[in-house]
mmCIF file of C-alpha atoms in Angstrom:
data_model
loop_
_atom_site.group_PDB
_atom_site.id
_atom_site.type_symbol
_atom_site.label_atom_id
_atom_site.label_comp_id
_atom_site.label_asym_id
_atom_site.label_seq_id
_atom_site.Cartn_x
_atom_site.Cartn_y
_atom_site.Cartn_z
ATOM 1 C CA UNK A 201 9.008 -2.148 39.156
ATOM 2 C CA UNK A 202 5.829 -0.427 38.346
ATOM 3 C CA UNK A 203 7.712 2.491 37.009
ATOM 4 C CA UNK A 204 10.156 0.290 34.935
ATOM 5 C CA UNK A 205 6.941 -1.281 33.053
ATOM 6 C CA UNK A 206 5.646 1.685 32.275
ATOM 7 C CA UNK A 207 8.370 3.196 30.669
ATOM 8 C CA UNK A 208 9.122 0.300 28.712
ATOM 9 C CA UNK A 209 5.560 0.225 27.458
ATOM 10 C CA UNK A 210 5.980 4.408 26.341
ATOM 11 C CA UNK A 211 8.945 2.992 25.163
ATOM 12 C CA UNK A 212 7.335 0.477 22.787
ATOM 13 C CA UNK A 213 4.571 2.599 21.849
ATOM 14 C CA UNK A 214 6.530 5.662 20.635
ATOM 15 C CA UNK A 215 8.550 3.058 18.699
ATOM 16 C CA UNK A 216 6.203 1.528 17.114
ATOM 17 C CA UNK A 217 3.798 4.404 16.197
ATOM 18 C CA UNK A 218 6.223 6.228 14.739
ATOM 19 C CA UNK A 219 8.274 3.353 12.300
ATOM 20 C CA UNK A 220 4.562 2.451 11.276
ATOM 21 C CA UNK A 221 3.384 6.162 10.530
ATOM 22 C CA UNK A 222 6.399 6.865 8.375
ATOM 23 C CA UNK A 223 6.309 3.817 6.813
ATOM 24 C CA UNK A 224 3.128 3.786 5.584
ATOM 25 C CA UNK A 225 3.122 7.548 4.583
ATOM 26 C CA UNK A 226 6.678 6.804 2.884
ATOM 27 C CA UNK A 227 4.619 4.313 0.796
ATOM 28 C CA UNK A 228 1.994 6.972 -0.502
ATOM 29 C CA UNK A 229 5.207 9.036 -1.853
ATOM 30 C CA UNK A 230 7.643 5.936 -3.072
ATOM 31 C CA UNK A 231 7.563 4.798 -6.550
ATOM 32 C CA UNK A 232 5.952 1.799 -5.210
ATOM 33 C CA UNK A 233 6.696 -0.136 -9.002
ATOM 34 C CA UNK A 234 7.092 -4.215 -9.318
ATOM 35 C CA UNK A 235 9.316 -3.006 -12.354
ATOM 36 C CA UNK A 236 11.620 -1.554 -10.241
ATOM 37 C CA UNK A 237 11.395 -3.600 -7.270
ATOM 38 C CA UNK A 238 11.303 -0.178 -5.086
ATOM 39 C CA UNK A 239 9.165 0.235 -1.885
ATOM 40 C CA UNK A 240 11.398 2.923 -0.319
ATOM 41 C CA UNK A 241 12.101 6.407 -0.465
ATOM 42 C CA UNK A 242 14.903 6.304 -2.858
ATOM 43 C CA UNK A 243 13.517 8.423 -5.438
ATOM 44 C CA UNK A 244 11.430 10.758 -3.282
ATOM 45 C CA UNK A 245 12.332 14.488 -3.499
ATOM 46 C CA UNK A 246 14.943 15.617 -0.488
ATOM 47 C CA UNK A 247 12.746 17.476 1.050
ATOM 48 C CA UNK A 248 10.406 14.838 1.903
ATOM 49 C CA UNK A 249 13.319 12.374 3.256
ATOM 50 C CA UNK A 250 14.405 15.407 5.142
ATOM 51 C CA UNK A 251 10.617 15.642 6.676
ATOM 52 C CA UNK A 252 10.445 11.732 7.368
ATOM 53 C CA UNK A 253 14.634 12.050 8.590
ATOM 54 C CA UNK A 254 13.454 15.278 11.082
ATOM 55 C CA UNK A 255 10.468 14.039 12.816
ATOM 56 C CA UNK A 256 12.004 10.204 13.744
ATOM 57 C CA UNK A 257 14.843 12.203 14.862
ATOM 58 C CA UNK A 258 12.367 14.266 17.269
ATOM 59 C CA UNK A 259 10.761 11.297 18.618
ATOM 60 C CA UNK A 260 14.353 9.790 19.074
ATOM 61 C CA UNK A 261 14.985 12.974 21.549
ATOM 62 C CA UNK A 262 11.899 12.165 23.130
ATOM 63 C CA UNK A 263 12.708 8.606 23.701
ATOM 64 C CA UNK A 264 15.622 9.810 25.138
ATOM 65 C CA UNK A 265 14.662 11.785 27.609
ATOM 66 C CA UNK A 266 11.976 8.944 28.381
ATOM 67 C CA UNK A 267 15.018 6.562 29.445
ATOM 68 C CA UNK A 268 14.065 3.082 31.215
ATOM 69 C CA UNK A 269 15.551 3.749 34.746
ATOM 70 C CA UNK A 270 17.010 0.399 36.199
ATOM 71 C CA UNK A 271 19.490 1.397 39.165
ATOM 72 C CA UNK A 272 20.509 4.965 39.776
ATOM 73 C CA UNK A 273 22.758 6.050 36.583
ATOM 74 C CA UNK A 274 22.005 2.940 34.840
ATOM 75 C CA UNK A 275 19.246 3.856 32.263
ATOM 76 C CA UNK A 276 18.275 1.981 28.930
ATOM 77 C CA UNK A 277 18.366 4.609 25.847
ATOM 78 C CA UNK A 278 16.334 3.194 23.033
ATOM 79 C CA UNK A 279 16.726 5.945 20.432
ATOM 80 C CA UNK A 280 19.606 4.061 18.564
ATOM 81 C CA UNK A 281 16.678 1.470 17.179
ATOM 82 C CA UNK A 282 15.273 4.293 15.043
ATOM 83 C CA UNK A 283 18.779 4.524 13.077
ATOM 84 C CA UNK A 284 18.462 1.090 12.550
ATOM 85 C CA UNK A 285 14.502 1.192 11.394
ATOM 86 C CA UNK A 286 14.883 4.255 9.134
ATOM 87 C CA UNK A 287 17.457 2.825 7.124
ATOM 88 C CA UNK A 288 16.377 -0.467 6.970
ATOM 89 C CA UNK A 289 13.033 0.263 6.254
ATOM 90 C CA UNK A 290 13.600 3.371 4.413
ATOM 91 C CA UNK A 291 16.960 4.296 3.414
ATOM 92 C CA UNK A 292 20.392 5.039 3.821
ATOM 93 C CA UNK A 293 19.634 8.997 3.284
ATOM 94 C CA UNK A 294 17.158 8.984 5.363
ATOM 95 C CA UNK A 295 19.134 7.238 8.333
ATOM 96 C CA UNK A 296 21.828 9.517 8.030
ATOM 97 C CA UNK A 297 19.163 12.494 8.320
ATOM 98 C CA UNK A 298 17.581 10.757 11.690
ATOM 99 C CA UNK A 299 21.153 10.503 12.880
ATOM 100 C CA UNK A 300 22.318 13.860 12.367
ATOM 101 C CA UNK A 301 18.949 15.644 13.823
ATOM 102 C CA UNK A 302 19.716 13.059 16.701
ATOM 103 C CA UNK A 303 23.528 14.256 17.427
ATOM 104 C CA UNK A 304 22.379 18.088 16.719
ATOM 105 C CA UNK A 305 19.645 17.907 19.723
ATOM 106 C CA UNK A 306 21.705 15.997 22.098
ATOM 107 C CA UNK A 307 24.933 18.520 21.368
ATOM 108 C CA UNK A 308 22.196 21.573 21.987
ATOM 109 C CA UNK A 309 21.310 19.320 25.203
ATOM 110 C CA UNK A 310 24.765 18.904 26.343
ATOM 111 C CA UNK A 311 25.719 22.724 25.565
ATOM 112 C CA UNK A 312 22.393 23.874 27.434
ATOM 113 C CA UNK A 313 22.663 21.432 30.358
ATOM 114 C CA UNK A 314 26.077 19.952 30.975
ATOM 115 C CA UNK A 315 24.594 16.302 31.607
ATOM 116 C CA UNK A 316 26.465 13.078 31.887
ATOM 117 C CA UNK A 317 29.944 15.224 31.468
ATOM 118 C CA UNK A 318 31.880 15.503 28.524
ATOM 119 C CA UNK A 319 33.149 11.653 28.351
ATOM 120 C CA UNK A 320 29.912 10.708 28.151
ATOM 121 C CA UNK A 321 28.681 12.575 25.453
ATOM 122 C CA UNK A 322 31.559 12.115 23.151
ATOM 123 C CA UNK A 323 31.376 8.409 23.795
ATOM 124 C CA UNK A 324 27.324 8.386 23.140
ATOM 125 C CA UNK A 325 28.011 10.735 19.714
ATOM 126 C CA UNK A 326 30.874 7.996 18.806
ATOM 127 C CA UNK A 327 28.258 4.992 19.712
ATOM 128 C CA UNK A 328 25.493 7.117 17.540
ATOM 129 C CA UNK A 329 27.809 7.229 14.277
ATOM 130 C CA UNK A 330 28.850 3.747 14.904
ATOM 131 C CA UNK A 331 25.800 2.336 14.505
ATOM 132 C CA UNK A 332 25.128 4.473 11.480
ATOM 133 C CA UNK A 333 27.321 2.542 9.827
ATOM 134 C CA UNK A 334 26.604 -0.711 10.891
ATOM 135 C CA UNK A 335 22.982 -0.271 9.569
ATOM 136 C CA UNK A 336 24.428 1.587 6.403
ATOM 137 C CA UNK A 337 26.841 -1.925 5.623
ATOM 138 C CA UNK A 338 23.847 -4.309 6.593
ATOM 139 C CA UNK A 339 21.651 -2.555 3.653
ATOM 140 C CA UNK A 340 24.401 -2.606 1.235
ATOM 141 C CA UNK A 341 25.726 -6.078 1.631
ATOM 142 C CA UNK A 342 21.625 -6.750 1.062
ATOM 143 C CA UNK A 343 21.564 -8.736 4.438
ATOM 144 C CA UNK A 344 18.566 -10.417 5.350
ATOM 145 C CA UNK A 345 16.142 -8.981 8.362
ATOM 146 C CA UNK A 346 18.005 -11.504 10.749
ATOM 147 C CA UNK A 347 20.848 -11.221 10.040
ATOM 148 C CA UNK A 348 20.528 -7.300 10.042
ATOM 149 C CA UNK A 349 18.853 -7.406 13.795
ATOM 150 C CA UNK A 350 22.053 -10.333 14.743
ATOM 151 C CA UNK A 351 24.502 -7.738 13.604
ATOM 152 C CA UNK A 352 23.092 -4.375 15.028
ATOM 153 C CA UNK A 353 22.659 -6.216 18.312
ATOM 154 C CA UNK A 354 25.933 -7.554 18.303
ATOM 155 C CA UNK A 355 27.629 -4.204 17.553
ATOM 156 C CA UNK A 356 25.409 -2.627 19.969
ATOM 157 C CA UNK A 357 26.294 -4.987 23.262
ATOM 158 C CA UNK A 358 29.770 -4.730 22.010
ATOM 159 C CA UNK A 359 30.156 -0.823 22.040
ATOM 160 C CA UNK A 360 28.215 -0.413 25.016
ATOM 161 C CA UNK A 361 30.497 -2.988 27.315
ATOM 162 C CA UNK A 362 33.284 -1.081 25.565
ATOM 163 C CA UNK A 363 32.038 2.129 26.938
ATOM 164 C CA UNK A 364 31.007 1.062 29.939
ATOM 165 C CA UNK A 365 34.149 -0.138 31.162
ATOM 166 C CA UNK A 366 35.076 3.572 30.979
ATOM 167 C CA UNK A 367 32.562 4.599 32.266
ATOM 168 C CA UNK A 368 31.556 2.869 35.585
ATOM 169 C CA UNK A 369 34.739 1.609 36.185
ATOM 170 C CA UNK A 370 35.496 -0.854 37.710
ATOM 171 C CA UNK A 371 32.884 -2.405 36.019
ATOM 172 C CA UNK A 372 33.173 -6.091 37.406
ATOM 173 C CA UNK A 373 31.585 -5.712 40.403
ATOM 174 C CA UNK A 374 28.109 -7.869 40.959
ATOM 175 C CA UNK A 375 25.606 -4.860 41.673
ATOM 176 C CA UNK A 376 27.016 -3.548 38.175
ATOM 177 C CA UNK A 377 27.044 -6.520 36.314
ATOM 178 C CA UNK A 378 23.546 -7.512 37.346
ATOM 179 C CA UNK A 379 22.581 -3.880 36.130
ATOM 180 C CA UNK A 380 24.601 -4.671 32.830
ATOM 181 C CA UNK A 381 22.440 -8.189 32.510
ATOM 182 C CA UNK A 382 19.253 -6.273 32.689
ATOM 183 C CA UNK A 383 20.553 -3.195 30.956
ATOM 184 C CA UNK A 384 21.056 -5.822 27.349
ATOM 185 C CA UNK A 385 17.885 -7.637 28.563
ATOM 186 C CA UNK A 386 15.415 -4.802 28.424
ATOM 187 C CA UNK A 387 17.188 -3.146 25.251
ATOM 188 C CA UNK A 388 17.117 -6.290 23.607
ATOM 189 C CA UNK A 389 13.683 -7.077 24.412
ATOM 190 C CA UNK A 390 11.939 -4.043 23.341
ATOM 191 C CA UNK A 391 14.518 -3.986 20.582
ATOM 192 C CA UNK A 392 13.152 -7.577 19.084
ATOM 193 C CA UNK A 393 9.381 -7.162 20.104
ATOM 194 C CA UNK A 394 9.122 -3.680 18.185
ATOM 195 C CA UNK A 395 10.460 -4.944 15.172
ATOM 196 C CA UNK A 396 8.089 -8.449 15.489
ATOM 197 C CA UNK A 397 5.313 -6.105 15.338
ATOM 198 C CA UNK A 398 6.298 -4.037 12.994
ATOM 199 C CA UNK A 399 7.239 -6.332 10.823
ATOM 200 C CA UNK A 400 3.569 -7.909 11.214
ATOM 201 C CA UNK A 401 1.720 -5.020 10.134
ATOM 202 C CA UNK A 402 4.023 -4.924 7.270
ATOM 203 C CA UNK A 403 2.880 -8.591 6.384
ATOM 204 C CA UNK A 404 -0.434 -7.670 7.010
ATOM 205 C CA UNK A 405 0.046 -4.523 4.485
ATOM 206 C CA UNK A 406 1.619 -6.932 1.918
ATOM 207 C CA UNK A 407 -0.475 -10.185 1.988
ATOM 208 C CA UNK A 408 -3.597 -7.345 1.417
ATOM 209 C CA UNK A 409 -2.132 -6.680 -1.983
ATOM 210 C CA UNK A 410 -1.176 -9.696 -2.692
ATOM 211 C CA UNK A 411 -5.059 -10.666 -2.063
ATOM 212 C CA UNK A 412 -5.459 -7.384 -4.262
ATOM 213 C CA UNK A 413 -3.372 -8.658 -6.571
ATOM 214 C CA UNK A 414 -4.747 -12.089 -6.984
ATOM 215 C CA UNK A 415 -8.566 -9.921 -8.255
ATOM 216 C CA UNK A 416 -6.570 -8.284 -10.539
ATOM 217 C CA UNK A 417 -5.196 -11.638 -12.520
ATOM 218 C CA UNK A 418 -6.263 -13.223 -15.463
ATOM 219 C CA UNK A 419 -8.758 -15.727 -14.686
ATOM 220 C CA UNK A 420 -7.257 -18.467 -16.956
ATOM 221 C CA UNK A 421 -3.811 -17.929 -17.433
ATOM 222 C CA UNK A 422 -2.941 -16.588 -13.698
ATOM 223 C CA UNK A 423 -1.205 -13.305 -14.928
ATOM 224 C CA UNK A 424 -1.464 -9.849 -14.262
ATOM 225 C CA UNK A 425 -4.539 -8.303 -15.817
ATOM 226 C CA UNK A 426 -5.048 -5.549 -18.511
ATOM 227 C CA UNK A 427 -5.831 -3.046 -15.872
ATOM 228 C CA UNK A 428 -3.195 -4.214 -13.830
ATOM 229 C CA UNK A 429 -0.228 -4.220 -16.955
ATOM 230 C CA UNK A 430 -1.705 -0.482 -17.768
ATOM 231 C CA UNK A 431 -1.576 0.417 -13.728
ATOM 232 C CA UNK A 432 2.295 -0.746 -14.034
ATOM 233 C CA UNK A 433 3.022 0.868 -17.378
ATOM 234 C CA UNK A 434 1.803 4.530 -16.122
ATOM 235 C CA UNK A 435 3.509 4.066 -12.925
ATOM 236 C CA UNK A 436 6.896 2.271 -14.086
ATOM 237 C CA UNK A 437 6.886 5.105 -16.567
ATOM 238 C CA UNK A 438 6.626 7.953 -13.895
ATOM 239 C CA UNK A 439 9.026 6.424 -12.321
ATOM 240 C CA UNK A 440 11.596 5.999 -15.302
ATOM 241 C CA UNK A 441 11.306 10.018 -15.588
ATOM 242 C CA UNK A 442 12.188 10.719 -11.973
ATOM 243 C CA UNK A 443 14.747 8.321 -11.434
ATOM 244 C CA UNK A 444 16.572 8.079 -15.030
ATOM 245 C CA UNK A 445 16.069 4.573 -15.185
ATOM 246 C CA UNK A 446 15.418 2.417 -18.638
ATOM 247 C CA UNK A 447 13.007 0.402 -18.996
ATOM 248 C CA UNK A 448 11.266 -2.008 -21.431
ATOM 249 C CA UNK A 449 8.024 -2.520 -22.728
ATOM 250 C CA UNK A 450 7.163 -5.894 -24.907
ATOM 251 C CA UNK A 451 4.171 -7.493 -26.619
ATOM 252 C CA UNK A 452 4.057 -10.940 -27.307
ATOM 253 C CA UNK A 453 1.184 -12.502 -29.829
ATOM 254 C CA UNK A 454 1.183 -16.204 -30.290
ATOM 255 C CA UNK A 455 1.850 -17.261 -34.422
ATOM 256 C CA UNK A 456 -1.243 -18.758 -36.117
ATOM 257 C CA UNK A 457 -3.218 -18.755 -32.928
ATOM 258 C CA UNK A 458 -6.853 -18.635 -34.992
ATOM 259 C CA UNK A 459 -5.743 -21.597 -36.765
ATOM 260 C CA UNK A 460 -5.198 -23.572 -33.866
ATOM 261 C CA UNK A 461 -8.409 -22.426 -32.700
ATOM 262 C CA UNK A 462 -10.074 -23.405 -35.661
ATOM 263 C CA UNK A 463 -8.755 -26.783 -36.272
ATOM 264 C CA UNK A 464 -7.927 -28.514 -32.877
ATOM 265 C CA UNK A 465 -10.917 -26.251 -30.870
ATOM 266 C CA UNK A 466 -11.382 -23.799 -28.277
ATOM 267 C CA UNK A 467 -10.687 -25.993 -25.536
ATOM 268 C CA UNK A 468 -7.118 -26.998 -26.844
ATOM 269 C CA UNK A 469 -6.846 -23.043 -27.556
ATOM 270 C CA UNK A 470 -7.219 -22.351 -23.859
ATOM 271 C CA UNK A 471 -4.838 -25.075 -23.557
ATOM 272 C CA UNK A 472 -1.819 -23.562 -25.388
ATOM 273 C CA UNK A 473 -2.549 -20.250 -23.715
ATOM 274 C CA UNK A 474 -2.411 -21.931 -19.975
ATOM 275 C CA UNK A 475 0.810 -23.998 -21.518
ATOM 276 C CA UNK A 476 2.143 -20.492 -22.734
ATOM 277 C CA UNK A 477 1.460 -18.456 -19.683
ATOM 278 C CA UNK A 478 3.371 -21.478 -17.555
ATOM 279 C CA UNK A 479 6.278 -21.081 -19.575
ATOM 280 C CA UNK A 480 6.710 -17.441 -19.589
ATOM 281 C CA UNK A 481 5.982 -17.417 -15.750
ATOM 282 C CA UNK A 482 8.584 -20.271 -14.961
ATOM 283 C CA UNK A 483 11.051 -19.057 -17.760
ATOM 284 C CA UNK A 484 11.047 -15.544 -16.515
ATOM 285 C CA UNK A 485 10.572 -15.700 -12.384
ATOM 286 C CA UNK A 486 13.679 -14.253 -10.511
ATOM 287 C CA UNK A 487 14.710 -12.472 -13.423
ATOM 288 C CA UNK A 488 13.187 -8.883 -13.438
ATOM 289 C CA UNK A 489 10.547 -9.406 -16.293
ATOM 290 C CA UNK A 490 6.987 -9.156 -15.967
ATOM 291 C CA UNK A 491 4.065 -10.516 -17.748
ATOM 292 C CA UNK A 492 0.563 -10.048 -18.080
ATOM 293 C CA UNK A 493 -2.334 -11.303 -20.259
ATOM 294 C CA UNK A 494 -3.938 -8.166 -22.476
ATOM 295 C CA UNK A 495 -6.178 -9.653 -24.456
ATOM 296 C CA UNK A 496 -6.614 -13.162 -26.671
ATOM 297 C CA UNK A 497 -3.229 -14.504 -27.643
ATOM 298 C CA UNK A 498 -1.519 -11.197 -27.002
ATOM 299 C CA UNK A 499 0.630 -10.607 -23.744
ATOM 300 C CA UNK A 500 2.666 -7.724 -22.135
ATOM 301 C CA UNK A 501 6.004 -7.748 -21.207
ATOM 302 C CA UNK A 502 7.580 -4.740 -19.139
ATOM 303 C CA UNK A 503 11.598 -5.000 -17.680
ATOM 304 C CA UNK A 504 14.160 -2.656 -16.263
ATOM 305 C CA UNK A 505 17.029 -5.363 -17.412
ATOM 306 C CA UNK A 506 19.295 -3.845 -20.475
ATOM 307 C CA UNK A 507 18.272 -4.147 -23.979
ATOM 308 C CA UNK A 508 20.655 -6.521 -24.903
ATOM 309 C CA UNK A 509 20.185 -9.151 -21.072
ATOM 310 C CA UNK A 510 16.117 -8.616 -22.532
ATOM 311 C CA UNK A 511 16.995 -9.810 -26.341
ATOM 312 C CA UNK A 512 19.095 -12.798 -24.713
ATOM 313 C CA UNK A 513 16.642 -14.213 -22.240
ATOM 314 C CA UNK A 514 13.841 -13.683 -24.571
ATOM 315 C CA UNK A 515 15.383 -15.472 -27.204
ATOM 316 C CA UNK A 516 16.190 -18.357 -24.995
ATOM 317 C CA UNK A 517 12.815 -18.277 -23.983
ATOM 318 C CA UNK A 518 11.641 -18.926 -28.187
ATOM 319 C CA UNK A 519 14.152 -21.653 -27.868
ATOM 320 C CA UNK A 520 12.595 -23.356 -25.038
ATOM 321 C CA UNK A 521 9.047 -23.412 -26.871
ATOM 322 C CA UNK A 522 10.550 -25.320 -29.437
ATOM 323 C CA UNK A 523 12.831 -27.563 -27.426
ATOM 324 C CA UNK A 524 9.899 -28.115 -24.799
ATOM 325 C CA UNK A 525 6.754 -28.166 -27.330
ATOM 326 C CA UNK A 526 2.621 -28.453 -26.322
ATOM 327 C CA UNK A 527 1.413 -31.616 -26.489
ATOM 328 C CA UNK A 528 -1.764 -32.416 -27.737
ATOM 329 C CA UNK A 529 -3.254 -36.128 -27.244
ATOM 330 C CA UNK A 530 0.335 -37.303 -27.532
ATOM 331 C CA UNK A 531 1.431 -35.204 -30.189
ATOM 332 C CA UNK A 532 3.367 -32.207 -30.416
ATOM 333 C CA UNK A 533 2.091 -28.996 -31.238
ATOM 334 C CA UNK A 534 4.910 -26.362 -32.233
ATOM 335 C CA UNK A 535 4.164 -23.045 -30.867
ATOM 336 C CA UNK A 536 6.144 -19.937 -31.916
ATOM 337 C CA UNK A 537 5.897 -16.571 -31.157
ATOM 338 C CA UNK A 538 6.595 -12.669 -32.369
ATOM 339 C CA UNK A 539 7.417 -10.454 -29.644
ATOM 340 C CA UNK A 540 7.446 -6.335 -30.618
ATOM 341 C CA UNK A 541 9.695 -4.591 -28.192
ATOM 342 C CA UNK A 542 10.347 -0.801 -27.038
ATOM 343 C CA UNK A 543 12.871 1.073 -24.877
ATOM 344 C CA UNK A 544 12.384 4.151 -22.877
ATOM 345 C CA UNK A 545 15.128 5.861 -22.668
ATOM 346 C CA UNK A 546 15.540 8.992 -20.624
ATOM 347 C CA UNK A 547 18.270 10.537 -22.558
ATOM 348 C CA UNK A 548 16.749 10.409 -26.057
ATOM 349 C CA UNK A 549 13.179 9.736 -25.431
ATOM 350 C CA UNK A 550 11.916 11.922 -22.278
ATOM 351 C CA UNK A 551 11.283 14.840 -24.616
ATOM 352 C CA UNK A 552 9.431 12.715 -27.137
ATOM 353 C CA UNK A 553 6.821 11.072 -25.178
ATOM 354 C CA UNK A 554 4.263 12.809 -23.259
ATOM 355 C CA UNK A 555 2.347 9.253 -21.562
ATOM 356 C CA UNK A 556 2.711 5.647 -21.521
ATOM 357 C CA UNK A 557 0.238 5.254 -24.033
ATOM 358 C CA UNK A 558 2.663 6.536 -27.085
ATOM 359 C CA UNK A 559 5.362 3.761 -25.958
ATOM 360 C CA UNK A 560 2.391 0.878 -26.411
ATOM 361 C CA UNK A 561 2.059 1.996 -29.620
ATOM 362 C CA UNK A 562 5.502 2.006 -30.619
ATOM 363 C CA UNK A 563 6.082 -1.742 -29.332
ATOM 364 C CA UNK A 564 2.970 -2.435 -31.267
ATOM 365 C CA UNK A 565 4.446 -1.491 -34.486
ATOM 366 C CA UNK A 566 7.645 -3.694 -33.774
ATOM 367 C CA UNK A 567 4.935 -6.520 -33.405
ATOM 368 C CA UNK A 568 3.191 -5.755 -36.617
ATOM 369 C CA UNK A 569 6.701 -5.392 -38.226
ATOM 370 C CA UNK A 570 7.554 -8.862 -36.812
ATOM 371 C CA UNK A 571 4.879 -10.712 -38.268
ATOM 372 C CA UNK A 572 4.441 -8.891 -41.707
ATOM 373 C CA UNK A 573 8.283 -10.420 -42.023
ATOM 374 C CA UNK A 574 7.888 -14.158 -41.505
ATOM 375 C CA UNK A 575 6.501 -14.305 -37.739
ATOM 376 C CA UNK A 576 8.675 -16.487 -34.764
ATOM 377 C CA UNK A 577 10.952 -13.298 -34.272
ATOM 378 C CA UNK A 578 11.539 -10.769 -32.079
ATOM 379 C CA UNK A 579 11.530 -7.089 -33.203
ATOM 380 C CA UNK A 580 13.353 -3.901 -31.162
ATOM 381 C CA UNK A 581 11.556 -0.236 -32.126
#
């Protein structure tokens, strides 16, 4: 029993120390972009996945010679949960890496040392591939993290009776059966209480920047900073280069703002920009466009939706300032705005712009060029 203990707890370590190391490497290498919604390895050079893909594969060997011995031939393998944790938490690529460096080591095993027999090999391979693709449809079809661990679970009791009725036949026999029971216990278990604490230091990991985050918002308004809209320009358009995605970059100024200022006060001016900052937050959340506060009346927009889904939901957004207007003592207060927008486009723009910086002054211009024309428009450069 003693024995059985401390191999799960090798077990659990090994697990955990190495989904947590690659992880947070992984992050210091993935375009880690709000834009683009990407915390992954998607658009990190092949060589790196192949790195990341290698070593989990090595430390899947070693978990697998590190087997949890319950009775005799009965042994718990736990190397399958680092298919499921590289994809999941990293990607499909890199799962199909870990599982390939897995079947290559335990062929050379097999080839070197004969064990287990032929049957048993083939049918491991055949379980290894299988679950490949059970983690491989969980991250398409977008599942959630429950769902994911219901399903991999599922597919993995499922296979292994299957195989085991091969196996150790006849399998229904009550020494085997019992051995089955806590065969599916242990896996589960260590299966389940890896990923609770990995998924905690995750949290951990993301409710620090989100505390981040919150010191780097706009003490009135609640948006993003200036620093933080400039952190997210440079690194969304990195990102744009290496991955060939569009994106779009916005400024939004608020018409006749002094005016306001100077005939209702400062007060009501804070006003309409809290009133305008609510509006662009609740008008725009779940839909792939960011804003931030730059300065005065002047905001930031940046987007990876399409030119045209970014004209439509900005212009809807104009419409909802004048169907929903500020109210001031009782009385409304129209508010328009001009909004200068800019595309970067890797196909006609990557050789014309050598930094962020030149795109900020391009959807500048559009700005200018919307309010020298009659303001309460928006503007494409």
């Amino acid at each position: 029993m003693l024995l059985i203990g401390n191999q799960i707890i090798i077990n659990l370590a090994l697990i955990v120390s190495t989904v947590l190391t690659c992880y947070f490497v992984a992050l210091k290498f993935s375009g880690n972009s709000r834009i683009f919604n990407q915390i992954d390895l998607t658009n990190t050079p092949f060589w790196v996945i192949f790195l990341f893909g290698f070593f989990i594969g090595l430390s899947s060997l070693i978990l697998s010679n590190n087997e949890i011995v319950i009775f005799n031939s009965f042994k718990v393998d736990m190397r399958y949960v680092f298919i499921f944790f590289s994809v999941m938490y990293g990607s499909i690529q890199l799962g199909e890496i870990t599982t390939c460096v897995v079947v290559f080591g335990k062929t050379l095993q097999y080839l070197l040392s004969g064990t287990g027999g032929l049957s048993f090999y083939l049918n491991n391979i055949l379980l290894t591939f299988l679950l490949l693709a059970v983690c491989i449809l969980a991250k398409k079809q977008h599942y959630s993290w429950k769902k994911s661990l219901i399903v991999f679970l599922s597919f993995f009791i499922i296979l292994r009776i299957f195989i085991f009725t091969f196996v150790y036949a006849p399998l229904l026999q009550p020494q085997k059966l019992l051995n089955l029971f806590f065969y599916f216990l242990i896996f589960s278990s260590i299966f389940l209480i890896t990923y609770v604490i990995i998924n905690m230091a995750v949290s951990v990991t993301n409710t620090m920047n989100h505390y981040k985050a919150r010191a780097s918002t706009d003490h009135l308004t609640g948006l993003y900073n200036r620093r933080i809209f400039s952190a997210d320009l440079s690194d969304t358009y990195i990102l744009s280069k290496t991955s060939k995605q569009a994106f779009a970059l916005g400024i939004l100024d608020i018409d006749n703002f002094k005016m306001i200022n100077d005939t209702y006060g400062h007060q009501t001016g804070d006003s309409v920009l809290k009133y305008l900052a609510n509006q662009m937050h609740e008008f725009t959340e779940r839909k792939d466009i960011y804003i931030y506060r730059v300065g005065g009346e002047e905001f930031a927009i940046l987007t990876s939706l399409s030119k045209k889904e970014t004209t439509q939901i900005l212009a809807e957004f104009r419409q909802q300032l004048i169907s929903h207007p500020f109210v001031e003592n009782g009385h409304p207060l129209p508010i328009t705005v001009s909004i200068g927008m800019t595309e970067f486009n890797h196909l006609s723009d990557i050789d014309s712009y050598e930094n962020s910086d030149i795109l900020y002054v391009r959807a500048d211009k559009a700005l200018y060029e919307a309010k020298r024309t009659g303001k309460d428009k928006l503007i494409w450069f």
